[in-house]
Amino acid sequence: MTHETQRVDLTGRLIVVTGCSRGLGAALAPALVGAGARVIVHARDEAAAAEAMQKSGAHAAVAGDLADPALGARMMAEVMRVSAGQGLDGLILNAGVLGEMGPLDQVDFARFREVMELNVDAQLRLFVATLPALLSRRGVVIWMSSGVGRFGAPNYGAYLVSKHAIEGLNRLAHAEYGARGLVSLAVAPGMVQTDMLRAALGVDDVNMHTRPEIAAAAFVRLVHKALTHGAEIAGASLDVLDF
Ligand SMILES: NC(=O)c1ccc[n+]([C@@H]2O[C@H](COP(=O)([O-])OP(=O)(O)OC[C@H]3O[C@@H](n4cnc5c(N)ncnc54)[C@H](OP(=O)(O)O)[C@@H]3O)[C@@H](O)[C@H]2O)c1
């Protein structure tokens, strides 16, 4: 079946996407809404969250810095409000930071710790906070990984280490909750035309890489697959452009 003929209907599904102010997240939210899902967008502050909600047609918005330990509880409260206690079908842990590029022998430990806090600890906190809602719907969690979560590449520093940790969290979540119906996935989006890619490559022109809308459409197909045939892929480490 080709991508074009595949029916992707997420009607009745509730999905949270973090980091919807720009980049990949700003494309993911409207793509999911377009497939019929109800979406709760997240952004760093109230104004950005309201704007992301308005632009994407999302159902609700949650604001907060990833570093805020109370963000998960607010997200869970919004999930329970919007779903009337029914739970959550999908959590897309998209928001993240690149941090400083540079060799290991020039590491700034304060910055290293900060990237790990945002890209690992904060992701785990959001997962744990919403896990009961995900379990009650046999939902999918997408841990946003990267090619550099799977192999070495010079100068990627804390970012590379944090994405390796994300791959580990996916495996751990699958090992602990897969049998209870959670579909946990580590997903690399490929090289997508965003500010983060510009910073990583050190160039302004990234037009030869994947448009956010193309990656977002592939994520919609992957979420649909996870919610309909989750057992086939649960626990896997995937490249979204394969979908
Ligand atoms: N683009 C690529 O080629 C690529 C490749 C591999 C993996 N990825 C992964 O894909 C995901 C999205 O990346 P992207 O390229 O879209 O990045 P981006 O353009 O830099 O956008 C990052 C998003 O995360 C949010 N964010 C960052 N720090 C935050 C914080 N402390 N609190 C709340 N929100 C925060 C940003 O919000 P603000 O606007 O408020 O800063 C923004 O919405 C990331 O996990 C990234 O590692 C991307």
mmCIF file of C-alpha atoms and ligand atoms in Angstrom:
data_model
loop_
_atom_site.group_PDB
_atom_site.id
_atom_site.type_symbol
_atom_site.label_atom_id
_atom_site.label_comp_id
_atom_site.label_asym_id
_atom_site.label_seq_id
_atom_site.Cartn_x
_atom_site.Cartn_y
_atom_site.Cartn_z
ATOM 1 C CA MET A 1 0.000 0.000 0.000
ATOM 2 C CA THR A 2 1.501 3.386 -0.910
ATOM 3 C CA HIS A 3 1.616 6.350 1.437
ATOM 4 C CA GLU A 4 -0.955 8.093 -0.740
ATOM 5 C CA THR A 5 -3.542 5.316 -0.524
ATOM 6 C CA GLN A 6 -3.032 4.544 3.161
ATOM 7 C CA ARG A 7 -5.961 5.730 5.256
ATOM 8 C CA VAL A 8 -4.720 7.708 8.204
ATOM 9 C CA ASP A 9 -7.588 8.594 10.473
ATOM 10 C CA LEU A 10 -6.833 9.657 14.022
ATOM 11 C CA THR A 11 -10.391 10.694 14.867
ATOM 12 C CA GLY A 12 -11.113 10.184 18.551
ATOM 13 C CA ARG A 13 -7.427 10.158 19.479
ATOM 14 C CA LEU A 14 -5.876 12.643 21.908
ATOM 15 C CA ILE A 15 -2.225 13.513 21.369
ATOM 16 C CA VAL A 16 0.185 15.807 23.213
ATOM 17 C CA VAL A 17 3.045 17.386 21.246
ATOM 18 C CA THR A 18 5.794 19.305 23.040
ATOM 19 C CA GLY A 19 7.750 22.188 21.509
ATOM 20 C CA CYS A 20 5.131 23.504 19.076
ATOM 21 C CA SER A 21 6.401 27.095 18.848
ATOM 22 C CA ARG A 22 8.599 26.393 15.812
ATOM 23 C CA GLY A 23 10.519 23.745 13.920
ATOM 24 C CA LEU A 24 9.226 20.207 13.716
ATOM 25 C CA GLY A 25 6.667 20.644 16.512
ATOM 26 C CA ALA A 26 5.007 23.549 14.684
ATOM 27 C CA ALA A 27 4.439 21.197 11.725
ATOM 28 C CA LEU A 28 3.459 18.149 13.788
ATOM 29 C CA ALA A 29 0.485 19.761 15.526
ATOM 30 C CA PRO A 30 -1.465 20.830 12.396
ATOM 31 C CA ALA A 31 -0.628 17.540 10.645
ATOM 32 C CA LEU A 32 -2.158 15.567 13.535
ATOM 33 C CA VAL A 33 -5.172 17.890 13.639
ATOM 34 C CA GLY A 34 -5.536 17.374 9.865
ATOM 35 C CA ALA A 35 -5.749 13.611 10.458
ATOM 36 C CA GLY A 36 -8.630 14.151 12.876
ATOM 37 C CA ALA A 37 -6.805 13.951 16.212
ATOM 38 C CA ARG A 38 -7.472 16.233 19.125
ATOM 39 C CA VAL A 39 -4.130 17.791 19.968
ATOM 40 C CA ILE A 40 -2.778 19.444 23.085
ATOM 41 C CA VAL A 41 0.129 21.655 22.069
ATOM 42 C CA HIS A 42 2.918 22.625 24.430
ATOM 43 C CA ALA A 43 5.173 25.674 24.206
ATOM 44 C CA ARG A 44 7.552 27.430 26.558
ATOM 45 C CA ASP A 45 5.275 30.333 27.535
ATOM 46 C CA GLU A 46 1.586 31.256 27.456
ATOM 47 C CA ALA A 47 1.827 33.510 24.395
ATOM 48 C CA ALA A 48 3.684 30.901 22.307
ATOM 49 C CA ALA A 49 1.308 28.161 23.445
ATOM 50 C CA ALA A 50 -1.757 30.232 22.528
ATOM 51 C CA GLU A 51 -0.242 31.070 19.135
ATOM 52 C CA ALA A 52 0.629 27.418 18.434
ATOM 53 C CA MET A 53 -2.897 26.393 19.373
ATOM 54 C CA GLN A 54 -4.453 29.024 17.131
ATOM 55 C CA LYS A 55 -2.187 28.280 14.148
ATOM 56 C CA SER A 56 -2.566 24.502 14.321
ATOM 57 C CA GLY A 57 -6.235 24.204 15.222
ATOM 58 C CA ALA A 58 -5.261 22.284 18.353
ATOM 59 C CA HIS A 59 -7.816 21.591 21.053
ATOM 60 C CA ALA A 60 -5.854 22.932 24.031
ATOM 61 C CA ALA A 61 -2.473 24.265 25.057
ATOM 62 C CA VAL A 62 -0.095 23.849 27.970
ATOM 63 C CA ALA A 63 2.712 26.305 28.675
ATOM 64 C CA GLY A 64 5.928 25.790 30.577
ATOM 65 C CA ASP A 65 9.665 25.523 30.423
ATOM 66 C CA LEU A 66 10.922 21.959 30.134
ATOM 67 C CA ALA A 67 13.018 22.697 33.209
ATOM 68 C CA ASP A 68 9.897 23.313 35.305
ATOM 69 C CA PRO A 69 9.304 20.185 37.435
ATOM 70 C CA ALA A 70 5.589 21.103 37.663
ATOM 71 C CA LEU A 71 5.047 20.995 33.870
ATOM 72 C CA GLY A 72 4.161 17.288 33.840
ATOM 73 C CA ALA A 73 1.416 17.696 36.429
ATOM 74 C CA ARG A 74 -0.102 20.583 34.448
ATOM 75 C CA MET A 75 0.062 18.514 31.267
ATOM 76 C CA MET A 76 -1.598 15.556 32.963
ATOM 77 C CA ALA A 77 -4.349 17.790 34.371
ATOM 78 C CA GLU A 78 -5.059 19.141 30.884
ATOM 79 C CA VAL A 79 -5.103 15.613 29.429
ATOM 80 C CA MET A 80 -7.627 14.492 32.025
ATOM 81 C CA ARG A 81 -9.750 17.617 31.492
ATOM 82 C CA VAL A 82 -9.806 17.384 27.686
ATOM 83 C CA SER A 83 -10.329 13.599 27.651
ATOM 84 C CA ALA A 84 -12.894 13.698 30.468
ATOM 85 C CA GLY A 85 -10.733 11.188 32.338
ATOM 86 C CA GLN A 86 -10.391 8.785 29.398
ATOM 87 C CA GLY A 87 -6.647 9.130 28.992
ATOM 88 C CA LEU A 88 -4.040 9.856 26.364
ATOM 89 C CA ASP A 89 -3.394 8.127 23.012
ATOM 90 C CA GLY A 90 -0.071 9.732 22.162
ATOM 91 C CA LEU A 91 2.756 11.706 23.743
ATOM 92 C CA ILE A 92 5.289 13.138 21.284
ATOM 93 C CA LEU A 93 8.327 14.294 23.251
ATOM 94 C CA ASN A 94 9.586 16.656 20.555
ATOM 95 C CA ALA A 95 10.948 19.729 22.406
ATOM 96 C CA GLY A 96 14.677 19.719 22.948
ATOM 97 C CA VAL A 97 17.911 21.666 22.630
ATOM 98 C CA LEU A 98 21.140 21.244 20.694
ATOM 99 C CA GLY A 99 23.437 22.900 23.218
ATOM 100 C CA GLU A 100 27.028 23.752 22.432
ATOM 101 C CA MET A 101 28.900 21.975 19.654
ATOM 102 C CA GLY A 102 32.539 21.172 20.394
ATOM 103 C CA PRO A 103 35.046 18.469 21.304
ATOM 104 C CA LEU A 104 34.947 16.560 24.580
ATOM 105 C CA ASP A 105 38.211 18.051 25.828
ATOM 106 C CA GLN A 106 36.563 21.478 25.809
ATOM 107 C CA VAL A 107 33.373 20.430 27.599
ATOM 108 C CA ASP A 108 31.630 23.001 29.778
ATOM 109 C CA PHE A 109 30.115 20.828 32.503
ATOM 110 C CA ALA A 110 27.451 23.339 33.489
ATOM 111 C CA ARG A 111 26.183 23.483 29.880
ATOM 112 C CA PHE A 112 26.526 19.687 29.538
ATOM 113 C CA ARG A 113 24.359 19.206 32.637
ATOM 114 C CA GLU A 114 21.800 21.718 31.320
ATOM 115 C CA VAL A 115 21.390 19.868 28.001
ATOM 116 C CA MET A 116 21.041 16.554 29.831
ATOM 117 C CA GLU A 117 18.457 18.099 32.169
ATOM 118 C CA LEU A 118 16.325 19.375 29.272
ATOM 119 C CA ASN A 119 16.804 16.526 26.784
ATOM 120 C CA VAL A 120 16.695 13.631 29.238
ATOM 121 C CA ASP A 121 15.462 14.410 32.771
ATOM 122 C CA ALA A 122 12.643 16.689 31.591
ATOM 123 C CA GLN A 123 11.498 14.148 28.973
ATOM 124 C CA LEU A 124 11.401 11.418 31.599
ATOM 125 C CA ARG A 125 9.423 13.659 33.962
ATOM 126 C CA LEU A 126 6.766 14.323 31.276
ATOM 127 C CA PHE A 127 6.568 10.620 30.469
ATOM 128 C CA VAL A 128 6.172 9.597 34.111
ATOM 129 C CA ALA A 129 3.551 12.287 34.756
ATOM 130 C CA THR A 130 1.364 11.179 31.840
ATOM 131 C CA LEU A 131 2.074 7.425 31.994
ATOM 132 C CA PRO A 132 -1.180 6.468 33.781
ATOM 133 C CA ALA A 133 -3.157 8.271 31.047
ATOM 134 C CA LEU A 134 -1.106 6.557 28.309
ATOM 135 C CA LEU A 135 -1.556 3.117 29.890
ATOM 136 C CA SER A 136 -5.305 3.538 30.143
ATOM 137 C CA ARG A 137 -5.485 3.996 26.330
ATOM 138 C CA ARG A 138 -2.666 1.610 25.326
ATOM 139 C CA GLY A 139 -1.105 4.769 23.950
ATOM 140 C CA VAL A 140 2.140 5.558 22.156
ATOM 141 C CA VAL A 141 5.075 7.571 23.497
ATOM 142 C CA ILE A 142 7.512 8.901 20.921
ATOM 143 C CA TRP A 143 10.931 9.703 22.353
ATOM 144 C CA MET A 144 12.463 12.100 19.820
ATOM 145 C CA SER A 145 15.849 10.695 18.974
ATOM 146 C CA SER A 146 18.376 11.481 16.270
ATOM 147 C CA GLY A 147 20.910 9.754 14.047
ATOM 148 C CA VAL A 148 23.463 10.815 16.642
ATOM 149 C CA GLY A 149 21.475 8.905 19.260
ATOM 150 C CA ARG A 150 22.699 5.752 17.549
ATOM 151 C CA PHE A 151 26.281 6.421 16.428
ATOM 152 C CA GLY A 152 29.228 8.663 17.207
ATOM 153 C CA ALA A 153 29.865 11.968 15.426
ATOM 154 C CA PRO A 154 32.486 14.525 16.439
ATOM 155 C CA ASN A 155 31.539 17.722 18.286
ATOM 156 C CA TYR A 156 27.927 16.796 19.094
ATOM 157 C CA GLY A 157 28.776 16.725 22.824
ATOM 158 C CA ALA A 158 25.934 16.582 25.322
ATOM 159 C CA TYR A 159 23.347 16.470 22.530
ATOM 160 C CA LEU A 160 24.698 13.142 21.254
ATOM 161 C CA VAL A 161 24.910 11.728 24.779
ATOM 162 C CA SER A 162 21.376 12.913 25.575
ATOM 163 C CA LYS A 163 19.950 11.241 22.460
ATOM 164 C CA HIS A 164 21.741 7.983 23.337
ATOM 165 C CA ALA A 165 20.015 8.279 26.725
ATOM 166 C CA ILE A 166 16.676 8.793 24.953
ATOM 167 C CA GLU A 167 17.246 5.537 23.076
ATOM 168 C CA GLY A 168 17.885 3.901 26.465
ATOM 169 C CA LEU A 169 14.727 5.382 27.972
ATOM 170 C CA ASN A 170 12.732 3.973 25.073
ATOM 171 C CA ARG A 171 14.115 0.489 25.674
ATOM 172 C CA LEU A 172 13.495 0.794 29.399
ATOM 173 C CA ALA A 173 9.934 2.070 28.953
ATOM 174 C CA HIS A 174 9.201 -0.808 26.575
ATOM 175 C CA ALA A 175 10.725 -3.366 28.960
ATOM 176 C CA GLU A 176 8.723 -2.045 31.913
ATOM 177 C CA TYR A 177 5.369 -1.083 30.351
ATOM 178 C CA GLY A 178 5.203 -2.796 26.941
ATOM 179 C CA ALA A 179 3.378 -5.784 28.412
ATOM 180 C CA ARG A 180 0.718 -3.391 29.764
ATOM 181 C CA GLY A 181 0.042 -2.033 26.272
ATOM 182 C CA LEU A 182 2.319 1.000 26.094
ATOM 183 C CA VAL A 183 3.822 1.431 22.622
ATOM 184 C CA SER A 184 7.185 3.070 23.238
ATOM 185 C CA LEU A 185 9.232 4.219 20.252
ATOM 186 C CA ALA A 186 12.507 6.082 19.752
ATOM 187 C CA VAL A 187 12.183 7.949 16.491
ATOM 188 C CA ALA A 188 14.748 9.875 14.466
ATOM 189 C CA PRO A 189 13.158 12.518 12.237
ATOM 190 C CA GLY A 190 15.996 12.706 9.716
ATOM 191 C CA MET A 191 17.559 16.034 8.813
ATOM 192 C CA VAL A 192 14.701 18.520 8.930
ATOM 193 C CA GLN A 193 14.785 22.181 7.857
ATOM 194 C CA THR A 194 14.711 23.850 11.291
ATOM 195 C CA ASP A 195 16.749 26.276 13.393
ATOM 196 C CA MET A 196 18.329 23.319 15.172
ATOM 197 C CA LEU A 197 19.624 21.840 11.925
ATOM 198 C CA ARG A 198 20.980 25.255 10.869
ATOM 199 C CA ALA A 199 22.854 25.500 14.182
ATOM 200 C CA ALA A 200 24.131 21.902 14.020
ATOM 201 C CA LEU A 201 25.430 22.267 10.463
ATOM 202 C CA GLY A 202 26.551 25.870 10.938
ATOM 203 C CA VAL A 203 24.792 27.022 7.766
ATOM 204 C CA ASP A 204 21.738 29.168 7.011
ATOM 205 C CA ASP A 205 20.612 27.298 3.925
ATOM 206 C CA VAL A 206 19.215 23.870 4.779
ATOM 207 C CA ASN A 207 16.786 23.731 1.871
ATOM 208 C CA MET A 208 18.247 20.502 0.512
ATOM 209 C CA HIS A 209 16.991 18.701 3.648
ATOM 210 C CA THR A 210 13.515 17.466 4.581
ATOM 211 C CA ARG A 211 10.727 20.025 4.947
ATOM 212 C CA PRO A 212 9.039 19.913 8.382
ATOM 213 C CA GLU A 213 5.669 19.200 6.737
ATOM 214 C CA ILE A 214 7.075 16.079 5.039
ATOM 215 C CA ALA A 215 8.513 14.761 8.301
ATOM 216 C CA ALA A 216 5.267 15.637 10.114
ATOM 217 C CA ALA A 217 3.180 13.667 7.607
ATOM 218 C CA ALA A 218 5.419 10.647 8.212
ATOM 219 C CA PHE A 219 4.937 11.055 11.979
ATOM 220 C CA VAL A 220 1.167 11.005 11.473
ATOM 221 C CA ARG A 221 1.456 7.695 9.585
ATOM 222 C CA LEU A 222 3.724 6.311 12.315
ATOM 223 C CA VAL A 223 1.347 7.352 15.124
ATOM 224 C CA HIS A 224 -1.508 5.695 13.249
ATOM 225 C CA LYS A 225 0.527 2.505 12.827
ATOM 226 C CA ALA A 226 1.460 2.552 16.530
ATOM 227 C CA LEU A 227 -2.195 2.891 17.557
ATOM 228 C CA THR A 228 -3.483 0.217 15.184
ATOM 229 C CA HIS A 229 -0.609 -2.312 14.922
ATOM 230 C CA GLY A 230 1.490 -1.291 17.919
ATOM 231 C CA ALA A 231 2.674 -4.797 18.788
ATOM 232 C CA GLU A 232 4.588 -4.939 15.479
ATOM 233 C CA ILE A 233 6.831 -2.001 16.354
ATOM 234 C CA ALA A 234 6.683 -1.508 20.154
ATOM 235 C CA GLY A 235 10.101 -0.803 21.656
ATOM 236 C CA ALA A 236 11.724 -0.149 18.283
ATOM 237 C CA SER A 237 14.192 2.491 17.254
ATOM 238 C CA LEU A 238 12.833 3.931 14.004
ATOM 239 C CA ASP A 239 13.502 6.459 11.261
ATOM 240 C CA VAL A 240 10.277 8.321 10.627
ATOM 241 C CA LEU A 241 10.946 8.724 6.919
ATOM 242 C CA ASP A 242 10.548 4.942 6.573
ATOM 243 C CA PHE A 243 6.825 5.508 7.225
HETATM 244 N N1 LIG B 1 15.919 19.251 12.841
HETATM 245 C C1 LIG B 1 16.599 18.131 12.716
HETATM 246 O O1 LIG B 1 17.243 17.883 11.666
HETATM 247 C C2 LIG B 1 16.593 17.119 13.826
HETATM 248 C C3 LIG B 1 17.370 15.961 13.632
HETATM 249 C C4 LIG B 1 17.355 14.984 14.634
HETATM 250 C C5 LIG B 1 16.575 15.166 15.761
HETATM 251 N N2 LIG B 1 15.847 16.301 15.923
HETATM 252 C C6 LIG B 1 15.040 16.427 17.141
HETATM 253 O O2 LIG B 1 13.733 16.845 16.806
HETATM 254 C C7 LIG B 1 13.188 17.640 17.866
HETATM 255 C C8 LIG B 1 12.695 18.972 17.314
HETATM 256 O O3 LIG B 1 13.819 19.642 16.795
HETATM 257 P P1 LIG B 1 13.708 20.958 15.881
HETATM 258 O O4 LIG B 1 14.705 20.783 14.810
HETATM 259 O O5 LIG B 1 12.293 21.263 15.579
HETATM 260 O O6 LIG B 1 14.301 22.015 16.929
HETATM 261 P P2 LIG B 1 14.062 23.601 17.060
HETATM 262 O O7 LIG B 1 13.684 24.171 15.737
HETATM 263 O O8 LIG B 1 15.266 24.135 17.757
HETATM 264 O O9 LIG B 1 12.790 23.682 18.023
HETATM 265 C C9 LIG B 1 12.923 23.229 19.339
HETATM 266 C C10 LIG B 1 11.600 23.317 20.056
HETATM 267 O O10 LIG B 1 11.804 22.903 21.419
HETATM 268 C C11 LIG B 1 11.373 23.961 22.289
HETATM 269 N N3 LIG B 1 12.188 24.074 23.488
HETATM 270 C C12 LIG B 1 13.542 24.087 23.572
HETATM 271 N N4 LIG B 1 13.925 24.260 24.846
HETATM 272 C C13 LIG B 1 12.790 24.381 25.591
HETATM 273 C C14 LIG B 1 12.546 24.586 26.950
HETATM 274 N N5 LIG B 1 13.542 24.718 27.849
HETATM 275 N N6 LIG B 1 11.270 24.663 27.377
HETATM 276 C C15 LIG B 1 10.244 24.543 26.489
HETATM 277 N N7 LIG B 1 10.418 24.351 25.167
HETATM 278 C C16 LIG B 1 11.683 24.267 24.719
HETATM 279 C C17 LIG B 1 11.530 25.234 21.458
HETATM 280 O O11 LIG B 1 10.780 26.271 22.032
HETATM 281 P P3 LIG B 1 11.259 27.835 21.940
HETATM 282 O O12 LIG B 1 10.786 28.333 20.600
HETATM 283 O O13 LIG B 1 10.575 28.481 23.085
HETATM 284 O O14 LIG B 1 12.750 27.845 22.075
HETATM 285 C C18 LIG B 1 11.030 24.740 20.099
HETATM 286 O O15 LIG B 1 9.629 24.683 20.072
HETATM 287 C C19 LIG B 1 14.298 17.758 18.907
HETATM 288 O O16 LIG B 1 14.116 16.807 19.929
HETATM 289 C C20 LIG B 1 15.557 17.461 18.114
HETATM 290 O O17 LIG B 1 16.590 16.970 18.922
HETATM 291 C C21 LIG B 1 15.845 17.274 14.979
#
